[in-house]
PDB file of C-alpha atoms in Angstrom:
ATOM      1  CA  MET A   1       0.000   0.000   0.000  1.00  0.00           C
ATOM      2  CA  TYR A   2       1.074   3.592  -0.584  1.00  0.00           C
ATOM      3  CA  GLY A   3       1.977   5.742   2.402  1.00  0.00           C
ATOM      4  CA  TRP A   4       0.528   9.153   3.093  1.00  0.00           C
ATOM      5  CA  ARG A   5       3.517  10.873   1.440  1.00  0.00           C
ATOM      6  CA  GLU A   6       2.985   8.988  -1.794  1.00  0.00           C
ATOM      7  CA  ILE A   7      -0.717   9.733  -1.698  1.00  0.00           C
ATOM      8  CA  MET A   8      -0.078  13.443  -1.049  1.00  0.00           C
ATOM      9  CA  ASN A   9       2.480  13.629  -3.869  1.00  0.00           C
ATOM     10  CA  LEU A  10      -0.027  12.084  -6.240  1.00  0.00           C
ATOM     11  CA  LYS A  11      -2.732  14.490  -5.019  1.00  0.00           C
ATOM     12  CA  TYR A  12      -0.474  17.503  -5.656  1.00  0.00           C
ATOM     13  CA  ALA A  13       0.432  16.190  -9.105  1.00  0.00           C
ATOM     14  CA  LEU A  14      -3.220  15.813 -10.051  1.00  0.00           C
ATOM     15  CA  ALA A  15      -4.039  19.247  -8.616  1.00  0.00           C
ATOM     16  CA  ALA A  16      -1.260  20.795 -10.684  1.00  0.00           C
ATOM     17  CA  ALA A  17      -2.563  19.062 -13.780  1.00  0.00           C
ATOM     18  CA  ALA A  18      -6.060  20.302 -13.062  1.00  0.00           C
ATOM     19  CA  SER A  19      -4.812  23.873 -12.681  1.00  0.00           C
ATOM     20  CA  LEU A  20      -2.943  23.636 -15.988  1.00  0.00           C
ATOM     21  CA  CYS A  21      -6.039  22.255 -17.636  1.00  0.00           C
ATOM     22  CA  GLY A  22      -8.578  24.372 -15.772  1.00  0.00           C
ATOM     23  CA  VAL A  23     -10.352  25.505 -18.933  1.00  0.00           C
ATOM     24  CA  CYS A  24     -10.020  22.296 -20.943  1.00  0.00           C
ATOM     25  CA  GLY A  25     -13.384  21.445 -22.453  1.00  0.00           C
ATOM     26  CA  VAL A  26     -15.231  23.721 -20.041  1.00  0.00           C
ATOM     27  CA  ALA A  27     -17.218  26.663 -21.391  1.00  0.00           C
ATOM     28  CA  THR A  28     -16.886  29.924 -19.534  1.00  0.00           C
ATOM     29  CA  THR A  29     -19.468  32.661 -19.268  1.00  0.00           C
ATOM     30  CA  ALA A  30     -18.424  36.141 -20.318  1.00  0.00           C
ATOM     31  CA  SER A  31     -18.868  38.657 -17.534  1.00  0.00           C
ATOM     32  CA  ALA A  32     -19.113  41.597 -19.933  1.00  0.00           C
ATOM     33  CA  ALA A  33     -22.093  42.362 -22.109  1.00  0.00           C
ATOM     34  CA  GLU A  34     -20.387  43.091 -25.405  1.00  0.00           C
ATOM     35  CA  ILE A  35     -22.216  41.256 -28.200  1.00  0.00           C
ATOM     36  CA  THR A  36     -20.697  40.961 -31.664  1.00  0.00           C
ATOM     37  CA  LEU A  37     -21.669  39.006 -34.761  1.00  0.00           C
ATOM     38  CA  GLU A  38     -19.503  36.958 -37.074  1.00  0.00           C
ATOM     39  CA  LEU A  39     -20.952  36.332 -40.531  1.00  0.00           C
ATOM     40  CA  ILE A  40     -20.317  32.670 -41.355  1.00  0.00           C
ATOM     41  CA  ASP A  41     -21.993  32.505 -44.767  1.00  0.00           C
ATOM     42  CA  SER A  42     -24.591  34.186 -46.967  1.00  0.00           C
ATOM     43  CA  TYR A  43     -26.987  32.548 -49.431  1.00  0.00           C
ATOM     44  CA  ASP A  44     -28.861  34.315 -52.222  1.00  0.00           C
ATOM     45  CA  ARG A  45     -32.615  33.770 -51.950  1.00  0.00           C
ATOM     46  CA  ALA A  46     -35.493  35.811 -53.358  1.00  0.00           C
ATOM     47  CA  ASP A  47     -37.629  37.638 -50.763  1.00  0.00           C
ATOM     48  CA  PRO A  48     -36.895  35.412 -47.745  1.00  0.00           C
ATOM     49  CA  PHE A  49     -39.171  36.244 -44.826  1.00  0.00           C
ATOM     50  CA  GLY A  50     -39.825  33.276 -42.523  1.00  0.00           C
ATOM     51  CA  LEU A  51     -37.194  30.861 -41.193  1.00  0.00           C
ATOM     52  CA  ALA A  52     -37.325  27.619 -39.202  1.00  0.00           C
ATOM     53  CA  TYR A  53     -35.015  24.705 -38.366  1.00  0.00           C
ATOM     54  CA  ASP A  54     -36.499  21.219 -37.947  1.00  0.00           C
ATOM     55  CA  GLY A  55     -33.439  19.514 -36.510  1.00  0.00           C
ATOM     56  CA  THR A  56     -32.058  18.617 -39.945  1.00  0.00           C
ATOM     57  CA  HIS A  57     -32.988  21.242 -42.529  1.00  0.00           C
ATOM     58  CA  ILE A  58     -33.611  24.966 -42.763  1.00  0.00           C
ATOM     59  CA  TRP A  59     -37.062  25.962 -44.053  1.00  0.00           C
ATOM     60  CA  TRP A  60     -37.702  29.413 -45.462  1.00  0.00           C
ATOM     61  CA  ALA A  61     -40.827  31.183 -46.699  1.00  0.00           C
ATOM     62  CA  ASP A  62     -40.968  33.955 -49.297  1.00  0.00           C
ATOM     63  CA  ASN A  63     -43.433  36.840 -49.588  1.00  0.00           C
ATOM     64  CA  GLY A  64     -45.830  34.647 -51.553  1.00  0.00           C
ATOM     65  CA  GLY A  65     -46.049  32.082 -48.780  1.00  0.00           C
ATOM     66  CA  VAL A  66     -44.096  29.396 -50.649  1.00  0.00           C
ATOM     67  CA  ILE A  67     -42.036  27.334 -48.201  1.00  0.00           C
ATOM     68  CA  ARG A  68     -38.764  25.772 -49.335  1.00  0.00           C
ATOM     69  CA  GLN A  69     -36.239  23.417 -47.781  1.00  0.00           C
ATOM     70  CA  MET A  70     -32.449  23.740 -47.822  1.00  0.00           C
ATOM     71  CA  THR A  71     -29.511  22.152 -46.029  1.00  0.00           C
ATOM     72  CA  THR A  72     -27.482  23.890 -43.335  1.00  0.00           C
ATOM     73  CA  ASP A  73     -24.823  24.296 -46.040  1.00  0.00           C
ATOM     74  CA  GLY A  74     -27.249  26.464 -48.024  1.00  0.00           C
ATOM     75  CA  VAL A  75     -28.097  23.901 -50.711  1.00  0.00           C
ATOM     76  CA  ASP A  76     -31.709  23.782 -51.943  1.00  0.00           C
ATOM     77  CA  THR A  77     -33.162  20.267 -51.760  1.00  0.00           C
ATOM     78  CA  GLY A  78     -35.948  20.939 -54.273  1.00  0.00           C
ATOM     79  CA  VAL A  79     -38.681  20.338 -51.669  1.00  0.00           C
ATOM     80  CA  SER A  80     -41.268  23.126 -51.632  1.00  0.00           C
ATOM     81  CA  PHE A  81     -44.985  23.726 -51.129  1.00  0.00           C
ATOM     82  CA  SER A  82     -47.427  26.591 -50.591  1.00  0.00           C
ATOM     83  CA  GLY A  83     -47.978  27.580 -46.987  1.00  0.00           C
ATOM     84  CA  PRO A  84     -51.377  28.588 -45.612  1.00  0.00           C
ATOM     85  CA  VAL A  85     -50.468  32.292 -45.186  1.00  0.00           C
ATOM     86  CA  TRP A  86     -47.621  34.734 -45.714  1.00  0.00           C
ATOM     87  CA  SER A  87     -45.977  34.988 -42.344  1.00  0.00           C
ATOM     88  CA  GLU A  88     -42.994  34.073 -40.236  1.00  0.00           C
ATOM     89  CA  LEU A  89     -42.154  30.411 -39.734  1.00  0.00           C
ATOM     90  CA  ALA A  90     -41.351  28.166 -36.754  1.00  0.00           C
ATOM     91  CA  TRP A  91     -40.973  24.500 -35.802  1.00  0.00           C
ATOM     92  CA  ASP A  92     -42.714  22.995 -32.760  1.00  0.00           C
ATOM     93  CA  GLY A  93     -40.797  19.708 -32.708  1.00  0.00           C
ATOM     94  CA  SER A  94     -43.123  17.825 -35.039  1.00  0.00           C
ATOM     95  CA  GLN A  95     -44.725  20.357 -37.395  1.00  0.00           C
ATOM     96  CA  LEU A  96     -44.092  23.707 -39.032  1.00  0.00           C
ATOM     97  CA  ILE A  97     -46.012  26.736 -37.782  1.00  0.00           C
ATOM     98  CA  MET A  98     -47.260  29.947 -39.381  1.00  0.00           C
ATOM     99  CA  THR A  99     -49.510  32.640 -37.925  1.00  0.00           C
ATOM    100  CA  GLN A 100     -51.846  35.337 -39.159  1.00  0.00           C
ATOM    101  CA  ASN A 101     -54.181  37.512 -37.153  1.00  0.00           C
ATOM    102  CA  ASN A 102     -55.161  35.371 -34.129  1.00  0.00           C
ATOM    103  CA  THR A 103     -54.785  32.008 -35.885  1.00  0.00           C
ATOM    104  CA  VAL A 104     -51.838  29.632 -35.569  1.00  0.00           C
ATOM    105  CA  TYR A 105     -51.436  27.051 -38.352  1.00  0.00           C
ATOM    106  CA  PHE A 106     -49.708  23.702 -37.694  1.00  0.00           C
ATOM    107  CA  PHE A 107     -48.813  21.498 -40.694  1.00  0.00           C
ATOM    108  CA  ASP A 108     -46.428  18.778 -41.850  1.00  0.00           C
ATOM    109  CA  ARG A 109     -43.335  19.407 -43.953  1.00  0.00           C
ATOM    110  CA  ASP A 110     -45.321  18.876 -47.144  1.00  0.00           C
ATOM    111  CA  GLY A 111     -48.237  21.111 -46.168  1.00  0.00           C
ATOM    112  CA  SER A 112     -50.518  18.243 -45.144  1.00  0.00           C
ATOM    113  CA  ASN A 113     -52.330  17.463 -41.873  1.00  0.00           C
ATOM    114  CA  MET A 114     -52.942  21.123 -41.132  1.00  0.00           C
ATOM    115  CA  THR A 115     -54.709  22.104 -37.936  1.00  0.00           C
ATOM    116  CA  THR A 116     -55.374  25.541 -36.456  1.00  0.00           C
ATOM    117  CA  GLN A 117     -55.497  27.045 -33.005  1.00  0.00           C
ATOM    118  CA  THR A 118     -56.884  30.429 -32.009  1.00  0.00           C
ATOM    119  CA  ILE A 119     -54.942  32.764 -29.759  1.00  0.00           C
ATOM    120  CA  THR A 120     -57.327  33.671 -26.969  1.00  0.00           C
ATOM    121  CA  ALA A 121     -54.983  35.566 -24.652  1.00  0.00           C
ATOM    122  CA  ALA A 122     -55.885  39.238 -24.247  1.00  0.00           C
ATOM    123  CA  PRO A 123     -54.792  41.846 -25.197  1.00  0.00           C
ATOM    124  CA  TYR A 124     -53.322  39.972 -28.143  1.00  0.00           C
ATOM    125  CA  THR A 125     -56.846  39.115 -29.300  1.00  0.00           C
ATOM    126  CA  GLY A 126     -57.281  42.715 -30.434  1.00  0.00           C
ATOM    127  CA  ILE A 127     -54.156  42.722 -32.598  1.00  0.00           C
ATOM    128  CA  LEU A 128     -54.580  41.831 -36.261  1.00  0.00           C
ATOM    129  CA  GLY A 129     -52.162  41.540 -39.158  1.00  0.00           C
ATOM    130  CA  LEU A 130     -48.815  40.098 -40.133  1.00  0.00           C
ATOM    131  CA  ASN A 131     -46.477  38.517 -37.589  1.00  0.00           C
ATOM    132  CA  ASP A 132     -42.817  39.287 -38.195  1.00  0.00           C
ATOM    133  CA  GLY A 133     -41.255  37.123 -35.488  1.00  0.00           C
ATOM    134  CA  LEU A 134     -42.141  33.565 -34.454  1.00  0.00           C
ATOM    135  CA  ASP A 135     -40.608  30.780 -32.372  1.00  0.00           C
ATOM    136  CA  TRP A 136     -41.866  27.725 -30.499  1.00  0.00           C
ATOM    137  CA  ASP A 137     -39.672  26.586 -27.634  1.00  0.00           C
ATOM    138  CA  ASN A 138     -40.293  24.614 -24.425  1.00  0.00           C
ATOM    139  CA  GLY A 139     -43.995  24.448 -25.219  1.00  0.00           C
ATOM    140  CA  GLU A 140     -44.257  28.225 -25.504  1.00  0.00           C
ATOM    141  CA  LEU A 141     -45.027  30.478 -28.459  1.00  0.00           C
ATOM    142  CA  TRP A 142     -42.880  33.568 -28.971  1.00  0.00           C
ATOM    143  CA  ILE A 143     -44.435  36.044 -31.344  1.00  0.00           C
ATOM    144  CA  SER A 144     -43.807  39.585 -32.596  1.00  0.00           C
ATOM    145  CA  PRO A 145     -46.827  41.016 -34.416  1.00  0.00           C
ATOM    146  CA  ASP A 146     -44.964  44.043 -35.860  1.00  0.00           C
ATOM    147  CA  ILE A 147     -46.495  46.535 -33.440  1.00  0.00           C
ATOM    148  CA  GLY A 148     -43.570  47.187 -31.120  1.00  0.00           C
ATOM    149  CA  ASN A 149     -43.976  44.201 -28.764  1.00  0.00           C
ATOM    150  CA  VAL A 150     -42.785  40.621 -28.303  1.00  0.00           C
ATOM    151  CA  TYR A 151     -45.184  38.209 -26.594  1.00  0.00           C
ATOM    152  CA  ARG A 152     -44.496  34.928 -24.803  1.00  0.00           C
ATOM    153  CA  MET A 153     -47.539  32.686 -24.529  1.00  0.00           C
ATOM    154  CA  GLU A 154     -48.390  29.316 -23.062  1.00  0.00           C
ATOM    155  CA  GLY A 155     -48.576  26.419 -25.480  1.00  0.00           C
ATOM    156  CA  ASP A 156     -52.370  26.383 -25.281  1.00  0.00           C
ATOM    157  CA  LEU A 157     -52.283  30.066 -26.363  1.00  0.00           C
ATOM    158  CA  SER A 158     -54.725  31.037 -23.640  1.00  0.00           C
ATOM    159  CA  ALA A 159     -52.327  32.749 -21.266  1.00  0.00           C
ATOM    160  CA  PHE A 160     -49.116  34.752 -21.193  1.00  0.00           C
ATOM    161  CA  VAL A 161     -45.967  33.602 -19.425  1.00  0.00           C
ATOM    162  CA  GLY A 162     -44.697  36.182 -16.976  1.00  0.00           C
ATOM    163  CA  ALA A 163     -45.200  39.840 -17.735  1.00  0.00           C
ATOM    164  CA  SER A 164     -47.018  40.793 -20.903  1.00  0.00           C
ATOM    165  CA  PRO A 165     -45.610  41.781 -23.250  1.00  0.00           C
ATOM    166  CA  PHE A 166     -42.156  40.179 -22.902  1.00  0.00           C
ATOM    167  CA  LEU A 167     -40.646  43.191 -24.675  1.00  0.00           C
ATOM    168  CA  GLY A 168     -42.410  46.402 -25.520  1.00  0.00           C
ATOM    169  CA  GLY A 169     -42.042  50.050 -26.258  1.00  0.00           C
ATOM    170  CA  GLY A 170     -39.046  49.580 -28.523  1.00  0.00           C
ATOM    171  CA  GLY A 171     -40.832  50.858 -31.610  1.00  0.00           C
ATOM    172  CA  GLY A 172     -40.869  47.519 -33.354  1.00  0.00           C
ATOM    173  CA  TYR A 173     -39.422  44.014 -33.445  1.00  0.00           C
ATOM    174  CA  SER A 174     -39.271  41.455 -36.212  1.00  0.00           C
ATOM    175  CA  GLY A 175     -37.453  38.130 -35.723  1.00  0.00           C
ATOM    176  CA  VAL A 176     -37.498  36.443 -32.314  1.00  0.00           C
ATOM    177  CA  GLU A 177     -35.677  33.250 -31.318  1.00  0.00           C
ATOM    178  CA  ARG A 178     -35.027  31.572 -27.969  1.00  0.00           C
ATOM    179  CA  ILE A 179     -31.720  29.681 -27.730  1.00  0.00           C
ATOM    180  CA  GLN A 180     -29.803  27.811 -25.059  1.00  0.00           C
ATOM    181  CA  ALA A 181     -26.142  28.734 -24.673  1.00  0.00           C
ATOM    182  CA  THR A 182     -23.248  26.460 -23.850  1.00  0.00           C
ATOM    183  CA  ASN A 183     -23.467  27.253 -20.150  1.00  0.00           C
ATOM    184  CA  GLY A 184     -27.127  26.202 -20.059  1.00  0.00           C
ATOM    185  CA  THR A 185     -28.429  29.775 -19.952  1.00  0.00           C
ATOM    186  CA  ASP A 186     -31.449  30.595 -22.109  1.00  0.00           C
ATOM    187  CA  TYR A 187     -31.349  33.754 -24.185  1.00  0.00           C
ATOM    188  CA  VAL A 188     -33.973  35.458 -26.310  1.00  0.00           C
ATOM    189  CA  ILE A 189     -32.638  36.918 -29.553  1.00  0.00           C
ATOM    190  CA  VAL A 190     -34.673  39.647 -31.259  1.00  0.00           C
ATOM    191  CA  VAL A 191     -34.280  41.929 -34.248  1.00  0.00           C
ATOM    192  CA  ASN A 192     -35.018  45.529 -33.342  1.00  0.00           C
ATOM    193  CA  ASP A 193     -36.470  46.960 -36.545  1.00  0.00           C
ATOM    194  CA  ALA A 194     -37.015  50.415 -35.024  1.00  0.00           C
ATOM    195  CA  SER A 195     -33.306  51.200 -35.247  1.00  0.00           C
ATOM    196  CA  SER A 196     -31.472  52.120 -38.434  1.00  0.00           C
ATOM    197  CA  PRO A 197     -29.691  49.928 -39.289  1.00  0.00           C
ATOM    198  CA  ARG A 198     -31.557  47.164 -37.540  1.00  0.00           C
ATOM    199  CA  GLU A 199     -29.970  45.616 -34.468  1.00  0.00           C
ATOM    200  CA  LEU A 200     -29.764  42.111 -33.116  1.00  0.00           C
ATOM    201  CA  CYS A 201     -30.287  42.218 -29.348  1.00  0.00           C
ATOM    202  CA  VAL A 202     -29.701  39.491 -26.767  1.00  0.00           C
ATOM    203  CA  HIS A 203     -31.982  39.301 -23.702  1.00  0.00           C
ATOM    204  CA  THR A 204     -32.351  37.065 -20.690  1.00  0.00           C
ATOM    205  CA  LEU A 205     -35.600  35.171 -20.132  1.00  0.00           C
ATOM    206  CA  GLY A 206     -36.449  37.950 -17.691  1.00  0.00           C
ATOM    207  CA  GLY A 207     -36.344  40.494 -20.512  1.00  0.00           C
ATOM    208  CA  VAL A 208     -33.071  42.111 -19.404  1.00  0.00           C
ATOM    209  CA  GLU A 209     -31.030  43.322 -22.367  1.00  0.00           C
ATOM    210  CA  ILE A 210     -27.497  41.912 -22.389  1.00  0.00           C
ATOM    211  CA  GLY A 211     -26.239  43.671 -25.503  1.00  0.00           C
ATOM    212  CA  CYS A 212     -26.981  44.621 -29.101  1.00  0.00           C
ATOM    213  CA  GLN A 213     -25.077  44.665 -32.364  1.00  0.00           C
ATOM    214  CA  ALA A 214     -26.048  46.622 -35.472  1.00  0.00           C
ATOM    215  CA  PHE A 215     -26.587  44.812 -38.766  1.00  0.00           C
ATOM    216  CA  SER A 216     -24.748  46.647 -41.512  1.00  0.00           C
ATOM    217  CA  ASN A 217     -27.002  47.449 -44.500  1.00  0.00           C
ATOM    218  CA  SER A 218     -29.463  44.693 -43.640  1.00  0.00           C
ATOM    219  CA  ARG A 219     -33.202  44.513 -43.024  1.00  0.00           C
ATOM    220  CA  TYR A 220     -33.732  41.213 -41.271  1.00  0.00           C
ATOM    221  CA  GLU A 221     -37.118  39.677 -40.573  1.00  0.00           C
ATOM    222  CA  GLY A 222     -37.275  36.002 -39.535  1.00  0.00           C
ATOM    223  CA  LEU A 223     -34.705  34.188 -37.391  1.00  0.00           C
ATOM    224  CA  ALA A 224     -33.878  30.509 -36.885  1.00  0.00           C
ATOM    225  CA  PHE A 225     -31.347  28.673 -34.724  1.00  0.00           C
ATOM    226  CA  ASP A 226     -29.802  25.367 -35.833  1.00  0.00           C
ATOM    227  CA  GLY A 227     -28.193  24.511 -32.495  1.00  0.00           C
ATOM    228  CA  ARG A 228     -24.935  26.173 -33.477  1.00  0.00           C
ATOM    229  CA  TYR A 229     -25.575  29.206 -35.697  1.00  0.00           C
ATOM    230  CA  LEU A 230     -28.233  31.874 -35.959  1.00  0.00           C
ATOM    231  CA  TRP A 231     -29.920  32.305 -39.346  1.00  0.00           C
ATOM    232  CA  ALA A 232     -31.449  35.643 -40.418  1.00  0.00           C
ATOM    233  CA  ALA A 233     -33.712  36.318 -43.409  1.00  0.00           C
ATOM    234  CA  ASP A 234     -32.790  39.566 -45.171  1.00  0.00           C
ATOM    235  CA  TYR A 235     -36.065  40.181 -46.974  1.00  0.00           C
ATOM    236  CA  PHE A 236     -34.999  43.397 -48.699  1.00  0.00           C
ATOM    237  CA  GLY A 237     -31.482  42.160 -49.472  1.00  0.00           C
ATOM    238  CA  ASP A 238     -32.644  38.877 -51.062  1.00  0.00           C
ATOM    239  CA  ARG A 239     -30.406  36.672 -48.974  1.00  0.00           C
ATOM    240  CA  ILE A 240     -30.280  34.429 -45.905  1.00  0.00           C
ATOM    241  CA  ASP A 241     -27.295  34.945 -43.615  1.00  0.00           C
ATOM    242  CA  LYS A 242     -25.745  32.585 -41.074  1.00  0.00           C
ATOM    243  CA  TYR A 243     -24.113  34.134 -37.979  1.00  0.00           C
ATOM    244  CA  ASP A 244     -22.106  33.122 -34.971  1.00  0.00           C
ATOM    245  CA  ILE A 245     -23.038  35.145 -31.877  1.00  0.00           C
ATOM    246  CA  LEU A 246     -20.007  36.227 -29.883  1.00  0.00           C
ATOM    247  CA  SER A 247     -19.731  37.527 -26.337  1.00  0.00           C
ATOM    248  CA  ASP A 248     -16.354  39.091 -25.582  1.00  0.00           C
ATOM    249  CA  GLY A 249     -15.002  37.423 -28.718  1.00  0.00           C
ATOM    250  CA  GLY A 250     -16.069  33.902 -27.736  1.00  0.00           C
ATOM    251  CA  SER A 251     -19.020  32.081 -29.255  1.00  0.00           C
ATOM    252  CA  ILE A 252     -22.123  31.809 -27.074  1.00  0.00           C
ATOM    253  CA  ILE A 253     -22.516  28.310 -28.515  1.00  0.00           C
ATOM    254  CA  ASP A 254     -19.424  26.102 -28.203  1.00  0.00           C
ATOM    255  CA  PRO A 255     -19.610  23.087 -30.557  1.00  0.00           C
ATOM    256  CA  GLY A 256     -17.223  21.109 -28.346  1.00  0.00           C
ATOM    257  CA  VAL A 257     -18.944  21.653 -25.021  1.00  0.00           C
ATOM    258  CA  GLY A 258     -18.616  18.640 -22.759  1.00  0.00           C
ATOM    259  CA  GLU A 259     -15.682  17.252 -24.725  1.00  0.00           C
ATOM    260  CA  VAL A 260     -12.069  17.408 -23.515  1.00  0.00           C
ATOM    261  CA  PRO A 261      -9.795  17.899 -26.543  1.00  0.00           C
ATOM    262  CA  LEU A 262      -6.924  15.416 -26.714  1.00  0.00           C
ATOM    263  CA  PRO A 263      -4.072  17.969 -26.520  1.00  0.00           C
ATOM    264  CA  ALA A 264      -5.615  19.484 -23.381  1.00  0.00           C
ATOM    265  CA  ALA A 265      -6.109  16.070 -21.749  1.00  0.00           C
ATOM    266  CA  LEU A 266      -2.526  14.950 -22.292  1.00  0.00           C
ATOM    267  CA  PRO A 267      -0.938  17.103 -19.517  1.00  0.00           C
ATOM    268  CA  LEU A 268      -3.396  15.713 -16.986  1.00  0.00           C
ATOM    269  CA  MET A 269      -2.686  12.147 -18.072  1.00  0.00           C
ATOM    270  CA  LEU A 270       1.092  12.559 -18.115  1.00  0.00           C
ATOM    271  CA  LEU A 271       1.271  14.296 -14.742  1.00  0.00           C
ATOM    272  CA  GLY A 272      -0.997  11.688 -13.209  1.00  0.00           C
ATOM    273  CA  LEU A 273       1.148   8.860 -14.542  1.00  0.00           C
ATOM    274  CA  GLY A 274       4.260  10.680 -13.363  1.00  0.00           C
ATOM    275  CA  GLY A 275       2.852  10.935  -9.869  1.00  0.00           C
ATOM    276  CA  LEU A 276       2.049   7.224  -9.801  1.00  0.00           C
ATOM    277  CA  GLY A 277       5.569   6.409 -11.044  1.00  0.00           C
ATOM    278  CA  ALA A 278       7.212   8.561  -8.366  1.00  0.00           C
ATOM    279  CA  ALA A 279       5.095   6.966  -5.680  1.00  0.00           C
ATOM    280  CA  ALA A 280       6.042   3.475  -6.881  1.00  0.00           C
ATOM    281  CA  ARG A 281       9.755   4.336  -6.885  1.00  0.00           C
ATOM    282  CA  ARG A 282       9.585   5.656  -3.329  1.00  0.00           C
ATOM    283  CA  LYS A 283       7.809   2.516  -2.184  1.00  0.00           C
ATOM    284  CA  LYS A 284      10.503   0.315  -3.823  1.00  0.00           C
ATOM    285  CA  LYS A 285      13.345   2.245  -2.122  1.00  0.00           C
ATOM    286  CA  ALA A 286      11.635   1.907   1.209  1.00  0.00           C
TER     287      ALA A 286
END
C-alpha cells in the first residue's frame, strides 16, 4: 500500500494538472455584455421572410407564402410547397407553424395534416395583421406582431408567461428566437427593426437586455437557430445569412462543449502517470 507521502504527492500532481487544464473542455461565461456578430456565410434567396429549423434542414418562406427546404450548407433540396399564409415560420418539434391575425397554423413538412389554433390571450386578441417574429420553444409560443412588442404565450395560447408583453415600447421588433447557450443559460434573440440599421439584441428570459449589435445594411425579418448558428432572413437584401453570436469574442454556442480535446487532456494524463511512477519508486526504495 502507498503511504501518506505517496498519496499526497499524487494528489499535488493531479491538482497541478487540473490547474494547468482548468479551462479544458469547459465553457466559460463572459462577464461583460459586449455582443458581436460573425458572418459565417450568406446565401442568395429571393424575398426570404420566414425561417425555421427542424433539426435537420432549414425551411424558409418567401413573400408569396411558398415554403422551401435547404440544407445547413445552403443547398436547396428541391422540396417546396405553398404555406397557408404569408408569415414568419417556426418548428414545434413535429410540425411547421405559421400565424396570421389570431390564428396559428400547424402542418407537416409537405403542407398536409394542417390544424389551427386560435390565440385567446388578451390583449393579443385585439391585434390583427402580419407577424414578423415567431418561435416555439419549451412548449411556448414567442411572437412579434410588428407593433412594437414581443409576446411569450403558453402552449395552449390562452395565457401569457410572466409579464405581458415580454418586450415592448421599442418601436418595433421582427425576428425572435429563444436559444440555449453552452453554459445552459437561455437567451432570447430579437431583431429591433425600429433602429437604423436594424440591431440584433440578446436578452435574458427575464427580458433584461445583455447587448446589441447593429446589422450593416441589412433589413432582417425572420430568425432561426440550428443549435450552433443563428440564421437571419434579409427580406430586402434577397439573402439568408448565417451568424455566430459572440460575447467578448467567444461564441455563445461552443460546438465542443462537454468534450475534452486530446491535446488538453494529455498534460493531466502525463502528470498523473508521473505521480504514480514517483510513488512506486519511493515505495521500492523503502
